[in-house]
Structures are given as structure tokens and as C-alpha cells.
Amino acid sequence: MLFVLIPVVLWITALVDCLKSNFSGDSKIIWVLVIIFLPVLGSILYFLIGRNQKIA
């Protein structure tokens, strides 16, 4: 059960954070698509790379 719950929570957290954030240009759309189509890997990539691309 824990192996299913952790990726789902990670995916939802990444998606919500991405949708609430301000990005320049089409970056938000690209990150949302990456998170949706590659749930676990996309979420990890978003937290490692995407969060640094936000507009302050």
C-alpha cells in the first residue's frame, strides 16, 4: 500500500505546485504535460529542475 501511496502523493503535490506557480512563457504547460504523462519521473524532475525556473 505504501508503494502506491507515496508516488500518488508525489504526483499530486508536483501537479498542484506547478499549477499554482508562475512560470515564464510556455514553461508551465510543458511541466504540467511532463508531470501528467510521466507521473513519477516527471514529478521528480519537476522538483529537481522545474521549481528553480519559477518567476519570483
PDB file of N, CA and C in Angstrom:
ATOM      1  N   MET A   1       0.824  -1.200   0.000  1.00  0.00           N
ATOM      2  CA  MET A   1       0.000   0.000   0.000  1.00  0.00           C
ATOM      3  C   MET A   1       0.860   1.253   0.000  1.00  0.00           C
ATOM      4  N   LEU A   2       1.963   1.217   0.725  1.00  0.00           N
ATOM      5  CA  LEU A   2       2.853   2.371   0.812  1.00  0.00           C
ATOM      6  C   LEU A   2       3.541   2.647  -0.525  1.00  0.00           C
ATOM      7  N   PHE A   3       3.791   1.594  -1.297  1.00  0.00           N
ATOM      8  CA  PHE A   3       4.436   1.758  -2.602  1.00  0.00           C
ATOM      9  C   PHE A   3       3.506   2.414  -3.619  1.00  0.00           C
ATOM     10  N   VAL A   4       2.226   2.397  -3.373  1.00  0.00           N
ATOM     11  CA  VAL A   4       1.255   3.051  -4.242  1.00  0.00           C
ATOM     12  C   VAL A   4       0.968   4.466  -3.746  1.00  0.00           C
ATOM     13  N   LEU A   5       0.899   4.643  -2.446  1.00  0.00           N
ATOM     14  CA  LEU A   5       0.517   5.918  -1.859  1.00  0.00           C
ATOM     15  C   LEU A   5       1.583   6.995  -2.053  1.00  0.00           C
ATOM     16  N   ILE A   6       2.836   6.667  -1.877  1.00  0.00           N
ATOM     17  CA  ILE A   6       3.912   7.659  -1.996  1.00  0.00           C
ATOM     18  C   ILE A   6       4.000   8.248  -3.400  1.00  0.00           C
ATOM     19  N   PRO A   7       4.011   7.461  -4.469  1.00  0.00           N
ATOM     20  CA  PRO A   7       4.046   8.066  -5.810  1.00  0.00           C
ATOM     21  C   PRO A   7       2.816   8.911  -6.130  1.00  0.00           C
ATOM     22  N   VAL A   8       1.655   8.501  -5.646  1.00  0.00           N
ATOM     23  CA  VAL A   8       0.436   9.275  -5.902  1.00  0.00           C
ATOM     24  C   VAL A   8       0.504  10.624  -5.197  1.00  0.00           C
ATOM     25  N   VAL A   9       0.957  10.636  -3.955  1.00  0.00           N
ATOM     26  CA  VAL A   9       1.104  11.891  -3.208  1.00  0.00           C
ATOM     27  C   VAL A   9       2.150  12.778  -3.872  1.00  0.00           C
ATOM     28  N   LEU A  10       3.254  12.208  -4.308  1.00  0.00           N
ATOM     29  CA  LEU A  10       4.297  12.965  -5.008  1.00  0.00           C
ATOM     30  C   LEU A  10       3.746  13.569  -6.287  1.00  0.00           C
ATOM     31  N   TRP A  11       2.981  12.802  -7.051  1.00  0.00           N
ATOM     32  CA  TRP A  11       2.406  13.273  -8.305  1.00  0.00           C
ATOM     33  C   TRP A  11       1.424  14.417  -8.075  1.00  0.00           C
ATOM     34  N   ILE A  12       0.533  14.260  -7.115  1.00  0.00           N
ATOM     35  CA  ILE A  12      -0.462  15.301  -6.827  1.00  0.00           C
ATOM     36  C   ILE A  12       0.219  16.565  -6.313  1.00  0.00           C
ATOM     37  N   THR A  13       1.210  16.415  -5.450  1.00  0.00           N
ATOM     38  CA  THR A  13       1.932  17.567  -4.916  1.00  0.00           C
ATOM     39  C   THR A  13       2.649  18.323  -6.021  1.00  0.00           C
ATOM     40  N   ALA A  14       3.305  17.623  -6.918  1.00  0.00           N
ATOM     41  CA  ALA A  14       4.008  18.269  -8.027  1.00  0.00           C
ATOM     42  C   ALA A  14       3.034  18.974  -8.954  1.00  0.00           C
ATOM     43  N   LEU A  15       1.923  18.345  -9.247  1.00  0.00           N
ATOM     44  CA  LEU A  15       0.932  18.943 -10.147  1.00  0.00           C
ATOM     45  C   LEU A  15       0.319  20.202  -9.542  1.00  0.00           C
ATOM     46  N   VAL A  16      -0.058  20.157  -8.285  1.00  0.00           N
ATOM     47  CA  VAL A  16      -0.650  21.322  -7.616  1.00  0.00           C
ATOM     48  C   VAL A  16       0.372  22.451  -7.517  1.00  0.00           C
ATOM     49  N   ASP A  17       1.599  22.136  -7.144  1.00  0.00           N
ATOM     50  CA  ASP A  17       2.643  23.155  -7.034  1.00  0.00           C
ATOM     51  C   ASP A  17       2.916  23.806  -8.382  1.00  0.00           C
ATOM     52  N   CYS A  18       2.948  23.016  -9.424  1.00  0.00           N
ATOM     53  CA  CYS A  18       3.190  23.537 -10.766  1.00  0.00           C
ATOM     54  C   CYS A  18       2.047  24.446 -11.218  1.00  0.00           C
ATOM     55  N   LEU A  19       0.824  24.041 -10.963  1.00  0.00           N
ATOM     56  CA  LEU A  19      -0.326  24.828 -11.391  1.00  0.00           C
ATOM     57  C   LEU A  19      -0.449  26.143 -10.623  1.00  0.00           C
ATOM     58  N   LYS A  20       0.007  26.186  -9.396  1.00  0.00           N
ATOM     59  CA  LYS A  20      -0.055  27.407  -8.591  1.00  0.00           C
ATOM     60  C   LYS A  20       1.108  28.359  -8.860  1.00  0.00           C
ATOM     61  N   SER A  21       2.150  27.902  -9.525  1.00  0.00           N
ATOM     62  CA  SER A  21       3.368  28.681  -9.707  1.00  0.00           C
ATOM     63  C   SER A  21       3.311  29.580 -10.932  1.00  0.00           C
ATOM     64  N   ASN A  22       4.164  30.586 -10.924  1.00  0.00           N
ATOM     65  CA  ASN A  22       4.323  31.489 -12.066  1.00  0.00           C
ATOM     66  C   ASN A  22       5.570  31.099 -12.841  1.00  0.00           C
ATOM     67  N   PHE A  23       5.389  30.824 -14.109  1.00  0.00           N
ATOM     68  CA  PHE A  23       6.498  30.496 -14.992  1.00  0.00           C
ATOM     69  C   PHE A  23       6.483  31.466 -16.162  1.00  0.00           C
ATOM     70  N   SER A  24       7.624  31.615 -16.812  1.00  0.00           N
ATOM     71  CA  SER A  24       7.670  32.467 -17.996  1.00  0.00           C
ATOM     72  C   SER A  24       7.330  31.649 -19.238  1.00  0.00           C
ATOM     73  N   GLY A  25       6.606  32.264 -20.142  1.00  0.00           N
ATOM     74  CA  GLY A  25       6.280  31.622 -21.417  1.00  0.00           C
ATOM     75  C   GLY A  25       5.442  30.373 -21.265  1.00  0.00           C
ATOM     76  N   ASP A  26       5.819  29.359 -22.013  1.00  0.00           N
ATOM     77  CA  ASP A  26       5.082  28.097 -22.037  1.00  0.00           C
ATOM     78  C   ASP A  26       5.636  27.063 -21.065  1.00  0.00           C
ATOM     79  N   SER A  27       6.473  27.473 -20.151  1.00  0.00           N
ATOM     80  CA  SER A  27       7.098  26.526 -19.226  1.00  0.00           C
ATOM     81  C   SER A  27       6.083  25.783 -18.378  1.00  0.00           C
ATOM     82  N   LYS A  28       5.029  26.480 -17.941  1.00  0.00           N
ATOM     83  CA  LYS A  28       4.031  25.826 -17.090  1.00  0.00           C
ATOM     84  C   LYS A  28       3.327  24.710 -17.852  1.00  0.00           C
ATOM     85  N   ILE A  29       2.955  24.976 -19.092  1.00  0.00           N
ATOM     86  CA  ILE A  29       2.267  23.962 -19.893  1.00  0.00           C
ATOM     87  C   ILE A  29       3.162  22.749 -20.104  1.00  0.00           C
ATOM     88  N   ILE A  30       4.410  22.990 -20.387  1.00  0.00           N
ATOM     89  CA  ILE A  30       5.358  21.898 -20.616  1.00  0.00           C
ATOM     90  C   ILE A  30       5.523  21.060 -19.347  1.00  0.00           C
ATOM     91  N   TRP A  31       5.688  21.729 -18.199  1.00  0.00           N
ATOM     92  CA  TRP A  31       5.859  20.984 -16.955  1.00  0.00           C
ATOM     93  C   TRP A  31       4.610  20.203 -16.576  1.00  0.00           C
ATOM     94  N   VAL A  32       3.441  20.775 -16.788  1.00  0.00           N
ATOM     95  CA  VAL A  32       2.202  20.050 -16.492  1.00  0.00           C
ATOM     96  C   VAL A  32       2.107  18.799 -17.363  1.00  0.00           C
ATOM     97  N   LEU A  33       2.434  18.918 -18.641  1.00  0.00           N
ATOM     98  CA  LEU A  33       2.398  17.753 -19.532  1.00  0.00           C
ATOM     99  C   LEU A  33       3.413  16.693 -19.116  1.00  0.00           C
ATOM    100  N   VAL A  34       4.603  17.121 -18.722  1.00  0.00           N
ATOM    101  CA  VAL A  34       5.628  16.172 -18.272  1.00  0.00           C
ATOM    102  C   VAL A  34       5.150  15.446 -17.017  1.00  0.00           C
ATOM    103  N   ILE A  35       4.566  16.190 -16.081  1.00  0.00           N
ATOM    104  CA  ILE A  35       4.089  15.575 -14.838  1.00  0.00           C
ATOM    105  C   ILE A  35       2.936  14.620 -15.106  1.00  0.00           C
ATOM    106  N   ILE A  36       2.048  14.967 -16.027  1.00  0.00           N
ATOM    107  CA  ILE A  36       0.899  14.105 -16.310  1.00  0.00           C
ATOM    108  C   ILE A  36       1.310  12.838 -17.055  1.00  0.00           C
ATOM    109  N   PHE A  37       2.156  12.970 -18.077  1.00  0.00           N
ATOM    110  CA  PHE A  37       2.490  11.809 -18.905  1.00  0.00           C
ATOM    111  C   PHE A  37       3.605  10.937 -18.339  1.00  0.00           C
ATOM    112  N   LEU A  38       4.423  11.481 -17.456  1.00  0.00           N
ATOM    113  CA  LEU A  38       5.470  10.711 -16.777  1.00  0.00           C
ATOM    114  C   LEU A  38       5.311  10.919 -15.275  1.00  0.00           C
ATOM    115  N   PRO A  39       4.315  10.318 -14.656  1.00  0.00           N
ATOM    116  CA  PRO A  39       3.950  10.680 -13.284  1.00  0.00           C
ATOM    117  C   PRO A  39       5.096  10.669 -12.269  1.00  0.00           C
ATOM    118  N   VAL A  40       5.768   9.578 -12.096  1.00  0.00           N
ATOM    119  CA  VAL A  40       6.805   9.514 -11.065  1.00  0.00           C
ATOM    120  C   VAL A  40       8.058  10.252 -11.520  1.00  0.00           C
ATOM    121  N   LEU A  41       8.540   9.939 -12.700  1.00  0.00           N
ATOM    122  CA  LEU A  41       9.752  10.583 -13.207  1.00  0.00           C
ATOM    123  C   LEU A  41       9.525  12.079 -13.431  1.00  0.00           C
ATOM    124  N   GLY A  42       8.381  12.448 -13.967  1.00  0.00           N
ATOM    125  CA  GLY A  42       8.064  13.854 -14.199  1.00  0.00           C
ATOM    126  C   GLY A  42       7.987  14.641 -12.909  1.00  0.00           C
ATOM    127  N   SER A  43       7.425  14.042 -11.874  1.00  0.00           N
ATOM    128  CA  SER A  43       7.338  14.715 -10.573  1.00  0.00           C
ATOM    129  C   SER A  43       8.712  14.934  -9.967  1.00  0.00           C
ATOM    130  N   ILE A  44       9.546  13.925 -10.063  1.00  0.00           N
ATOM    131  CA  ILE A  44      10.907  14.049  -9.534  1.00  0.00           C
ATOM    132  C   ILE A  44      11.685  15.106 -10.317  1.00  0.00           C
ATOM    133  N   LEU A  45      11.569  15.082 -11.639  1.00  0.00           N
ATOM    134  CA  LEU A  45      12.248  16.090 -12.455  1.00  0.00           C
ATOM    135  C   LEU A  45      11.741  17.490 -12.150  1.00  0.00           C
ATOM    136  N   TYR A  46      10.448  17.621 -11.928  1.00  0.00           N
ATOM    137  CA  TYR A  46       9.896  18.936 -11.607  1.00  0.00           C
ATOM    138  C   TYR A  46      10.492  19.473 -10.306  1.00  0.00           C
ATOM    139  N   PHE A  47      10.554  18.632  -9.280  1.00  0.00           N
ATOM    140  CA  PHE A  47      11.090  19.092  -8.003  1.00  0.00           C
ATOM    141  C   PHE A  47      12.595  19.358  -8.073  1.00  0.00           C
ATOM    142  N   LEU A  48      13.310  18.647  -8.934  1.00  0.00           N
ATOM    143  CA  LEU A  48      14.753  18.870  -9.057  1.00  0.00           C
ATOM    144  C   LEU A  48      15.097  20.037  -9.979  1.00  0.00           C
ATOM    145  N   ILE A  49      14.365  20.191 -11.074  1.00  0.00           N
ATOM    146  CA  ILE A  49      14.708  21.183 -12.095  1.00  0.00           C
ATOM    147  C   ILE A  49      13.672  22.302 -12.202  1.00  0.00           C
ATOM    148  N   GLY A  50      12.401  21.929 -12.265  1.00  0.00           N
ATOM    149  CA  GLY A  50      11.338  22.880 -12.572  1.00  0.00           C
ATOM    150  C   GLY A  50      11.108  23.949 -11.536  1.00  0.00           C
ATOM    151  N   ARG A  51      11.243  23.619 -10.275  1.00  0.00           N
ATOM    152  CA  ARG A  51      10.998  24.619  -9.225  1.00  0.00           C
ATOM    153  C   ARG A  51      11.989  25.758  -9.287  1.00  0.00           C
ATOM    154  N   ASN A  52      13.171  25.530  -9.852  1.00  0.00           N
ATOM    155  CA  ASN A  52      14.172  26.581  -9.965  1.00  0.00           C
ATOM    156  C   ASN A  52      13.867  27.545 -11.098  1.00  0.00           C
ATOM    157  N   GLN A  53      12.929  27.205 -11.964  1.00  0.00           N
ATOM    158  CA  GLN A  53      12.601  28.041 -13.124  1.00  0.00           C
ATOM    159  C   GLN A  53      11.470  29.008 -12.836  1.00  0.00           C
ATOM    160  N   LYS A  54      10.934  29.013 -11.640  1.00  0.00           N
ATOM    161  CA  LYS A  54       9.813  29.893 -11.300  1.00  0.00           C
ATOM    162  C   LYS A  54      10.246  31.352 -11.326  1.00  0.00           C
ATOM    163  N   ILE A  55       9.271  32.209 -11.629  1.00  0.00           N
ATOM    164  CA  ILE A  55       9.494  33.642 -11.554  1.00  0.00           C
ATOM    165  C   ILE A  55       9.221  34.071 -10.125  1.00  0.00           C
ATOM    166  N   ALA A  56      10.134  34.811  -9.565  1.00  0.00           N
ATOM    167  CA  ALA A  56       9.993  35.238  -8.163  1.00  0.00           C
ATOM    168  C   ALA A  56       8.924  36.258  -7.967  1.00  0.00           C
TER     169      ALA A  56
END
